[in-house]
Coordinates of C-alpha atoms in Angstrom, one line a residue:
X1 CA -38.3 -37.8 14.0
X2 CA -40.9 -37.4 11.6
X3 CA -43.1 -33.7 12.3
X4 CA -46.8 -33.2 10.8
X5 CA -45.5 -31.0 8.0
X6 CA -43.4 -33.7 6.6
X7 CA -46.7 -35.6 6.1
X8 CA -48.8 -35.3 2.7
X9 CA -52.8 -35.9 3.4
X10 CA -54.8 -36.5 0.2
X11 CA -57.4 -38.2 -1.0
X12 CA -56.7 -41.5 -2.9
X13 CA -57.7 -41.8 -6.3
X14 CA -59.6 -45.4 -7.9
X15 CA -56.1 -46.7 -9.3
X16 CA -54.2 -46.2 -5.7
X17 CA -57.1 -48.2 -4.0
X18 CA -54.9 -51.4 -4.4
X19 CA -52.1 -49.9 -2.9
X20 CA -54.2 -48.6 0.2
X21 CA -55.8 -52.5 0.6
X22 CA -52.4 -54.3 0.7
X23 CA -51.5 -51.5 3.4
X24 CA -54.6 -52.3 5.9
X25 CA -53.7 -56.0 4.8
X26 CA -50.5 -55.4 6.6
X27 CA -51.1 -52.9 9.0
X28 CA -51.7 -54.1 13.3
X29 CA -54.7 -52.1 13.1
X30 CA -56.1 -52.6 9.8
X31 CA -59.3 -54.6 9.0
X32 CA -61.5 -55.9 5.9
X33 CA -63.7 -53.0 7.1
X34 CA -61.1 -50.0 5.9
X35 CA -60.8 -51.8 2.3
X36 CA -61.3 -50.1 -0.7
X37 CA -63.1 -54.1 -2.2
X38 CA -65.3 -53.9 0.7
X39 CA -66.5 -50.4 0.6
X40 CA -67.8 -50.8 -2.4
X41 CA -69.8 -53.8 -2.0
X42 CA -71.4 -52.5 1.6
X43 CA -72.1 -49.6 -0.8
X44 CA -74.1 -51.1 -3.2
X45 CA -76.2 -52.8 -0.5
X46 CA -76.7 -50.1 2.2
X47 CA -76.1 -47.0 0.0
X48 CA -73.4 -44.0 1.0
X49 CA -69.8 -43.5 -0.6
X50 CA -66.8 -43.9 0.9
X51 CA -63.6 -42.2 0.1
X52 CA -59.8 -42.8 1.2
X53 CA -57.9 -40.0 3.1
X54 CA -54.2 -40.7 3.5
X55 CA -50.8 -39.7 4.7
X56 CA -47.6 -40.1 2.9
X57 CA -44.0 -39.4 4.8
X58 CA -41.4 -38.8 2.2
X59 CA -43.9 -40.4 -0.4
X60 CA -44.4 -43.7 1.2
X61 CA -47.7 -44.3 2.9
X62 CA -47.7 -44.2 6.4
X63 CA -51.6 -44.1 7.6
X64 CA -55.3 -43.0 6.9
X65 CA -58.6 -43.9 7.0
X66 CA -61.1 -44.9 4.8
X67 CA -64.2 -42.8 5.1
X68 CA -67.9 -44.0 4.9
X69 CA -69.5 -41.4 4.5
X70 CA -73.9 -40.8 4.4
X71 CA -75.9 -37.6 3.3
X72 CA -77.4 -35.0 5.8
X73 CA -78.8 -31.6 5.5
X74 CA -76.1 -30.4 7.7
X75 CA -73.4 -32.0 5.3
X76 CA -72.1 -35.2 4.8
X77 CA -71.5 -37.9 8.0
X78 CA -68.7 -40.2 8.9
X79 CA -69.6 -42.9 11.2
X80 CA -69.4 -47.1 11.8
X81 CA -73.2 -48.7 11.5
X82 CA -74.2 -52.3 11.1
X83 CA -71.5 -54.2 9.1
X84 CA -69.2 -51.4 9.3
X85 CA -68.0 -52.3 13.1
X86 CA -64.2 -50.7 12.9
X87 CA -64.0 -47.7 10.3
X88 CA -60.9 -45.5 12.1
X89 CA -57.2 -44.7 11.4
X90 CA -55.0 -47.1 10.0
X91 CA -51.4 -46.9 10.9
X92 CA -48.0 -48.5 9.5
X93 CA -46.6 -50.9 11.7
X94 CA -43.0 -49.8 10.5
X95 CA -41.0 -53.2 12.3
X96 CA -38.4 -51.5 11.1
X97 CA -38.5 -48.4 13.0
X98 CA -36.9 -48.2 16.6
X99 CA -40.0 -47.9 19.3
X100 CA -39.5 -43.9 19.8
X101 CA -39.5 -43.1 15.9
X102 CA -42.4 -45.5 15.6
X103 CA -44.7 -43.3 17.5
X104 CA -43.1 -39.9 16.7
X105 CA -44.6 -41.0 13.1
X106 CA -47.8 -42.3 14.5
X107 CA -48.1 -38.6 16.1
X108 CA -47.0 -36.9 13.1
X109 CA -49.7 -39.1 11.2
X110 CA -52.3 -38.4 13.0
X111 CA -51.7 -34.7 13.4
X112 CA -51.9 -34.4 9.8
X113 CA -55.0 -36.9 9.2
X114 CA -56.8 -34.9 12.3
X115 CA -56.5 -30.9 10.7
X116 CA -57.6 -33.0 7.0
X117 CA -60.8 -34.1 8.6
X118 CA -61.7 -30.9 10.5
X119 CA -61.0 -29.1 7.2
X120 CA -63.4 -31.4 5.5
X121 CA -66.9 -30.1 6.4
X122 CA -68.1 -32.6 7.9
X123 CA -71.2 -32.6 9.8
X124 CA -69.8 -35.6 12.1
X125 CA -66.7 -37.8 12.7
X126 CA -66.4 -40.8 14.4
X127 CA -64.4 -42.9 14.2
X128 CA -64.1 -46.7 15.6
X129 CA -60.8 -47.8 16.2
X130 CA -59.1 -51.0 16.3
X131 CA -57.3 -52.2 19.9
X132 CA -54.2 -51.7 18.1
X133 CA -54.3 -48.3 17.6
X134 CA -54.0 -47.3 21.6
X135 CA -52.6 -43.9 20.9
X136 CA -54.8 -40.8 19.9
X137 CA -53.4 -38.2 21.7
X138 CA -53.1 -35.9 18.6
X139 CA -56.9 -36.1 18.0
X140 CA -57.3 -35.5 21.9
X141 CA -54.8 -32.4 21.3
X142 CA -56.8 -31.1 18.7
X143 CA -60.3 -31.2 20.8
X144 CA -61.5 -34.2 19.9
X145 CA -62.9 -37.4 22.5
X146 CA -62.2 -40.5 23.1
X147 CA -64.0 -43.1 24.9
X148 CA -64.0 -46.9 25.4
X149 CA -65.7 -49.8 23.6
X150 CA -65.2 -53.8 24.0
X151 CA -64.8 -56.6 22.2
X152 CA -63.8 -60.2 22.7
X153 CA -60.8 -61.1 20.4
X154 CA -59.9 -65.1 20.0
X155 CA -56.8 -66.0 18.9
X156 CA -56.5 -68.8 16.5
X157 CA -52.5 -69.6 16.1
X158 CA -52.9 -72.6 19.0
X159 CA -56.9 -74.2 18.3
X160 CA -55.5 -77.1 20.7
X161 CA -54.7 -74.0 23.6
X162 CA -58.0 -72.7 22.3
X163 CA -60.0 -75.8 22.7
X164 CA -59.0 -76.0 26.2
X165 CA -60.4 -72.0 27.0
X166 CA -63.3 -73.0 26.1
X167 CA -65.8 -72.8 28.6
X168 CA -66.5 -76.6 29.7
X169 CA -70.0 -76.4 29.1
X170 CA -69.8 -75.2 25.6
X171 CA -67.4 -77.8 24.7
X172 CA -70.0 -80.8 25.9
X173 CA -72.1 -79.3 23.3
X174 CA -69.5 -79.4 20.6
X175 CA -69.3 -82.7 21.3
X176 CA -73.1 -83.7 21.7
X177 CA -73.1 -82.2 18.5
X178 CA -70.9 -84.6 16.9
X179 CA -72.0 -87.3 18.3
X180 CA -75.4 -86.5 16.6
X181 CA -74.5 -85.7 13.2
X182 CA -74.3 -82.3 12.8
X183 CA -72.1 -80.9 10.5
X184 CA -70.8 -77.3 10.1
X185 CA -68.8 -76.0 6.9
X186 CA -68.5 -73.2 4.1
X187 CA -72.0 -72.5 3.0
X188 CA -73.0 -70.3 0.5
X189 CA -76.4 -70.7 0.9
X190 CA -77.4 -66.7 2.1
X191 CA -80.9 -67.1 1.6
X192 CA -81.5 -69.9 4.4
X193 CA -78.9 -67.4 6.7
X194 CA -81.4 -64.5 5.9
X195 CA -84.3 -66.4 7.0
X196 CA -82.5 -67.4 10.6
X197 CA -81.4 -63.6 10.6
X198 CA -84.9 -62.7 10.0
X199 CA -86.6 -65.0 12.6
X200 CA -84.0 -63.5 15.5
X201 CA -85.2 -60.0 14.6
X202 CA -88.9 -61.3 14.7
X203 CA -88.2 -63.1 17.6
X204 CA -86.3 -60.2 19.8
X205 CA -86.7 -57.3 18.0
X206 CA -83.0 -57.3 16.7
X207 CA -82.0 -54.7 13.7
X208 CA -82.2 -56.1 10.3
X209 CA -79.0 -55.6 8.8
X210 CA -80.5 -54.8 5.5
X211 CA -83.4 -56.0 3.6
X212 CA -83.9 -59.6 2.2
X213 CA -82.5 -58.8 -1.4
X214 CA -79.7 -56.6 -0.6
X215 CA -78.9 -58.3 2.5
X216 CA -78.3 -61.9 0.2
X217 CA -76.8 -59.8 -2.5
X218 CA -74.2 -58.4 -0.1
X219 CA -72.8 -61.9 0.9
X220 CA -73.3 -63.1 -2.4
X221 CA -70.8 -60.5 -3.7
X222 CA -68.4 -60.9 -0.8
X223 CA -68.2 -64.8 -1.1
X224 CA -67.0 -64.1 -4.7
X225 CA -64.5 -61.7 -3.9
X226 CA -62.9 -63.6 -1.2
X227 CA -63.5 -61.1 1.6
X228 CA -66.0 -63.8 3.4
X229 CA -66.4 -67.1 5.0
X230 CA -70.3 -68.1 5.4
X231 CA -71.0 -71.1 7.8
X232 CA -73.8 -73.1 8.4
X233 CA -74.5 -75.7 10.6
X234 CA -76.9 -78.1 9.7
X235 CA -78.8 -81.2 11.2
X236 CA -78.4 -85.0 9.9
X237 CA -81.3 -84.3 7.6
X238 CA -80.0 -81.2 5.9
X239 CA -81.4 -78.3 7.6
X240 CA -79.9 -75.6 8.5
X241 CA -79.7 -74.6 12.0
X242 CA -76.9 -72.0 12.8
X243 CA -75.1 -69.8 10.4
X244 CA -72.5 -67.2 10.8
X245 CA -70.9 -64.7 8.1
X246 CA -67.4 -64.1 8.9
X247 CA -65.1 -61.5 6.7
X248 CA -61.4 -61.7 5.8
X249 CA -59.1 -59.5 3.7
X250 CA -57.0 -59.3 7.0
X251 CA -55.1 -61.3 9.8
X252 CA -57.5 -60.8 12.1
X253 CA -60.8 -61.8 10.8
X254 CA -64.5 -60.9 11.9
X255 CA -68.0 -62.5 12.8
X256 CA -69.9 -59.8 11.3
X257 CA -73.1 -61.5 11.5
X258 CA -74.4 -64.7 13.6
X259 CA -78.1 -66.5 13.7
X260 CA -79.7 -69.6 14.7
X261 CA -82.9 -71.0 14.5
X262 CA -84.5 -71.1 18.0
X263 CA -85.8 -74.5 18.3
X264 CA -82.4 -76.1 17.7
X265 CA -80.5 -73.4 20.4
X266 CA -80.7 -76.4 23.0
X267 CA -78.9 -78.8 20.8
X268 CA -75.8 -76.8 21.2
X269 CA -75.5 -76.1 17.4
X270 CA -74.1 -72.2 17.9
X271 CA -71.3 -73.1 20.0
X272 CA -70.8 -76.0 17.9
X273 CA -70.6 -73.9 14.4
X274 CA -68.8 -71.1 16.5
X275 CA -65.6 -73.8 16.9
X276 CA -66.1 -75.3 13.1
X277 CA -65.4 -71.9 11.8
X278 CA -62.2 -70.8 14.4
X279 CA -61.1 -74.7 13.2
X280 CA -61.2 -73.5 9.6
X281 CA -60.3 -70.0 9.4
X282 CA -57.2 -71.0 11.5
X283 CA -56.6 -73.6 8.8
X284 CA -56.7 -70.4 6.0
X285 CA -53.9 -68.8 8.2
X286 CA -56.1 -65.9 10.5
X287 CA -54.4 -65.0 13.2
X288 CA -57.4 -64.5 15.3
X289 CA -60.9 -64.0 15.0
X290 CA -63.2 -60.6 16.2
X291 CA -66.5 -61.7 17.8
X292 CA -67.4 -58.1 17.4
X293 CA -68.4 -55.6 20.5
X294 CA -69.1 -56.6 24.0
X295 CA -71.8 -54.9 25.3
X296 CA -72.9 -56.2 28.7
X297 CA -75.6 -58.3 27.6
X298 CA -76.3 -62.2 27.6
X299 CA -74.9 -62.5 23.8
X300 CA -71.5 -61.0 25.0
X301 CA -71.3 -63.8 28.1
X302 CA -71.8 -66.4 25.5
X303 CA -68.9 -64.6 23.6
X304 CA -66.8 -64.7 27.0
X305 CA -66.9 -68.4 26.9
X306 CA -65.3 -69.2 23.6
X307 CA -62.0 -68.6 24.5
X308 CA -61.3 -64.9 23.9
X309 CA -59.6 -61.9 25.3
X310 CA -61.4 -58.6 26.2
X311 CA -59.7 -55.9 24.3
X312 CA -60.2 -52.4 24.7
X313 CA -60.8 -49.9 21.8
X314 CA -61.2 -46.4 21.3
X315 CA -63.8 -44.3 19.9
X316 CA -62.7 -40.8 18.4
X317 CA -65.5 -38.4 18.0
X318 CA -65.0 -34.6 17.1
X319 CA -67.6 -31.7 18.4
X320 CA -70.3 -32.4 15.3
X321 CA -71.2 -29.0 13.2
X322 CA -72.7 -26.0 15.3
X323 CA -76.1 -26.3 12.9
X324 CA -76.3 -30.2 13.7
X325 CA -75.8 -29.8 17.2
X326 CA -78.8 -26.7 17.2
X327 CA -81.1 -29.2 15.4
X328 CA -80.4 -32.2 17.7
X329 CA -81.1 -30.1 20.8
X330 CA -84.6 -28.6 19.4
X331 CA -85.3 -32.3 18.7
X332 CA -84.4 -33.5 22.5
X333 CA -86.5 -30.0 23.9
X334 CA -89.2 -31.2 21.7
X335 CA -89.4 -35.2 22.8
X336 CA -89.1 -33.9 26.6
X337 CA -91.9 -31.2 25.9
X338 CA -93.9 -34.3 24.5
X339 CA -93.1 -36.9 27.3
X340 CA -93.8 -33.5 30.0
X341 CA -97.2 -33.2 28.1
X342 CA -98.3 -36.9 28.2
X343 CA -97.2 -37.1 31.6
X344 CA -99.6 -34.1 32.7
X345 CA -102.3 -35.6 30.5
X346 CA -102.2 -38.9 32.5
X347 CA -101.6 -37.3 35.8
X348 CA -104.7 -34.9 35.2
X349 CA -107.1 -38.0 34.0
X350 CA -106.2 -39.6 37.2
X351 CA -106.0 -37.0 39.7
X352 CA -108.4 -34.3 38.3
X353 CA -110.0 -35.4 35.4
X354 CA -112.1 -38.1 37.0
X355 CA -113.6 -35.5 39.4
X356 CA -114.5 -32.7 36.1
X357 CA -116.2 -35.6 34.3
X358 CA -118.5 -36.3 37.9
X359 CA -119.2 -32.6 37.9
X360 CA -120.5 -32.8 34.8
X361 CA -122.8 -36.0 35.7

């Protein structure tokens, strides 16, 4: 049974970044997300660093986790944002192990990884796991929390089984949509998909992911590396309609990004795009495909019909740096001191303040 002082943490240098993408490659928990390729492209667009921390048993890799990490004044933070969905611990799935030394590594793993981060200074950790990392009780042993997220997972190995989990509805809109000539495929036209991700955030007030140019240049430089899939579905005439950015680099692939133009919604062309793309990246050998998160909202029950499982992850967040937490409470005691003042200032022009200004008449 492997113990946490048989375990090496360090931090990977630039030449042992291959090694550590061909282990998330292969890993059950792993995703495009923890790769070194990727990192640096969501880098260049969204600004940050990112460095590797991971654990070697005997010298052979065993785990780790890629770290984004952004500037504060209270030190440097590690967190998932928009297009970094999944940025937690990556562990070997060691088939070769029997089921009890398979998690008496896992534990020894994350012991390690989990006194390496709290010896790192950071300001804040968290970390967004993967369903298939289900055991944290090391970080839980340690202090750290835990607590749930969702997301819809489709698998792709069957699309005939999948076709028929479709919701009905959505599948008489793949077919109305075939029936009129629309087509969906590999597009790699990002400008017209930034225009339909702008008009959503016009239209409801969505995030931008990033702006225009760095928001084209980050597909752009993912198409050519082979870590994405960008779809489009467009109309008989050539117009684009639906689109949908979906990364690889992994097994299990992920929607990282969807939009649609609203006046073609009706037609059916997201659900239709939705099964041209679990068609094709079935076809290039994923094993399944992440809608990403499942927040109760109407997006996720549209999610719920293509077919998909509900999966469970966990979130791992540690107690964030004394000075952080002081500056975060001022801030709250200083938003409720603002929303007690506004409140007395409207309750006094309509109770008492209408009566000083007669007096004064």
């Amino acid at each position: 049974m492997a113990a946490a002082r048989e375990i090496e943490v360090r931090v990977l240098g630039e030449a042992e970044h291959g090694e550590w993408d061909r282990f998330v490659s292969a890993a059950p928990g792993g995703s495009v997300y923890s790769r070194t390729d990727y990192l640096e492209t969501l880098c260049r667009a969204a600004g940050g660093s990112f460095r590797v921390l991971a654990a070697f048993c005997k010298g052979t890799l065993a785990g780790g986790v890629a770290l984004y990490e952004t500037p504060s004044r209270f030190g440097p933070c590690v967190s998932s944002r928009l297009l970094l969905y999944y940025n937690g611990l990556v562990l070997a799935g060691e088939s070769r192990l029997a089921p009890r030394e398979r998690t008496s590594l896992h534990v020894a793993v994350q012991t390690a990884l989990a006194e390496a981060l709290d010896g790192r200074g950071y300001a804040r950790v968290r970390l967004s796991n993967r369903g298939a990392v289900p055991d944290v009780r090391a970080f839980l042993a340690r202090g750290w929390t835990a607590f749930p997220e969702y997301t819809y997972v489709v698998p792709l190995a069957d699309p005939g089984e999948l076709w028929r989990r479709v919701d009905r509805n959505l599948r008489r809109l793949v077919q109305r949509c075939r029936e009129a000539g629309v087509t969906a495929a590999e597009d790699g036209d990002a400008e017209a998909f930034h225009r339909m991700h702008a008009e959503i955030h016009e239209r409801k007030g969505a995030p931008l992911y990033l702006p225009r140019e760095r928001f084209v240049r980050y597909i752009e430089e993912l198409l050519r590396k082979d870590l994405a899939r960008l779809y489009l579905a467009r109309l008989p005439d050539g117009r684009p309609a639906a689109g949908q950015l979906v990364l690889r680099g992994h097994p299990v692939s992920h929607t990282v990004c969807a939009a649609a133009h609203e006046e073609f919604l009706s037609l059916g062309t997201t659900p239709f795009l939705r099964w041209r793309a679990f068609e094709e990246l079935a076809a290039l050998g994923h094993a399944a495909n992440d809608l990403t998160d499942a927040a109760l909202n109407p997006v996720t029950r549209f999610k719920s019909q293509l077919g998909g499982d509900l999966e469970l992850r966990l979130v791992l967040t540690r107690p964030d740096a004394p000075a952080l937490r002081a500056a975060e409470a001022a801030r709250r005691t200083a938003l409720q001191g603002r929303s007690l003042l506004g409140r007395a200032w409207r309750a006094f022009r309509r109770e008492g303040g209408n009566g000083a200004e007669e007096r004064l008449e």
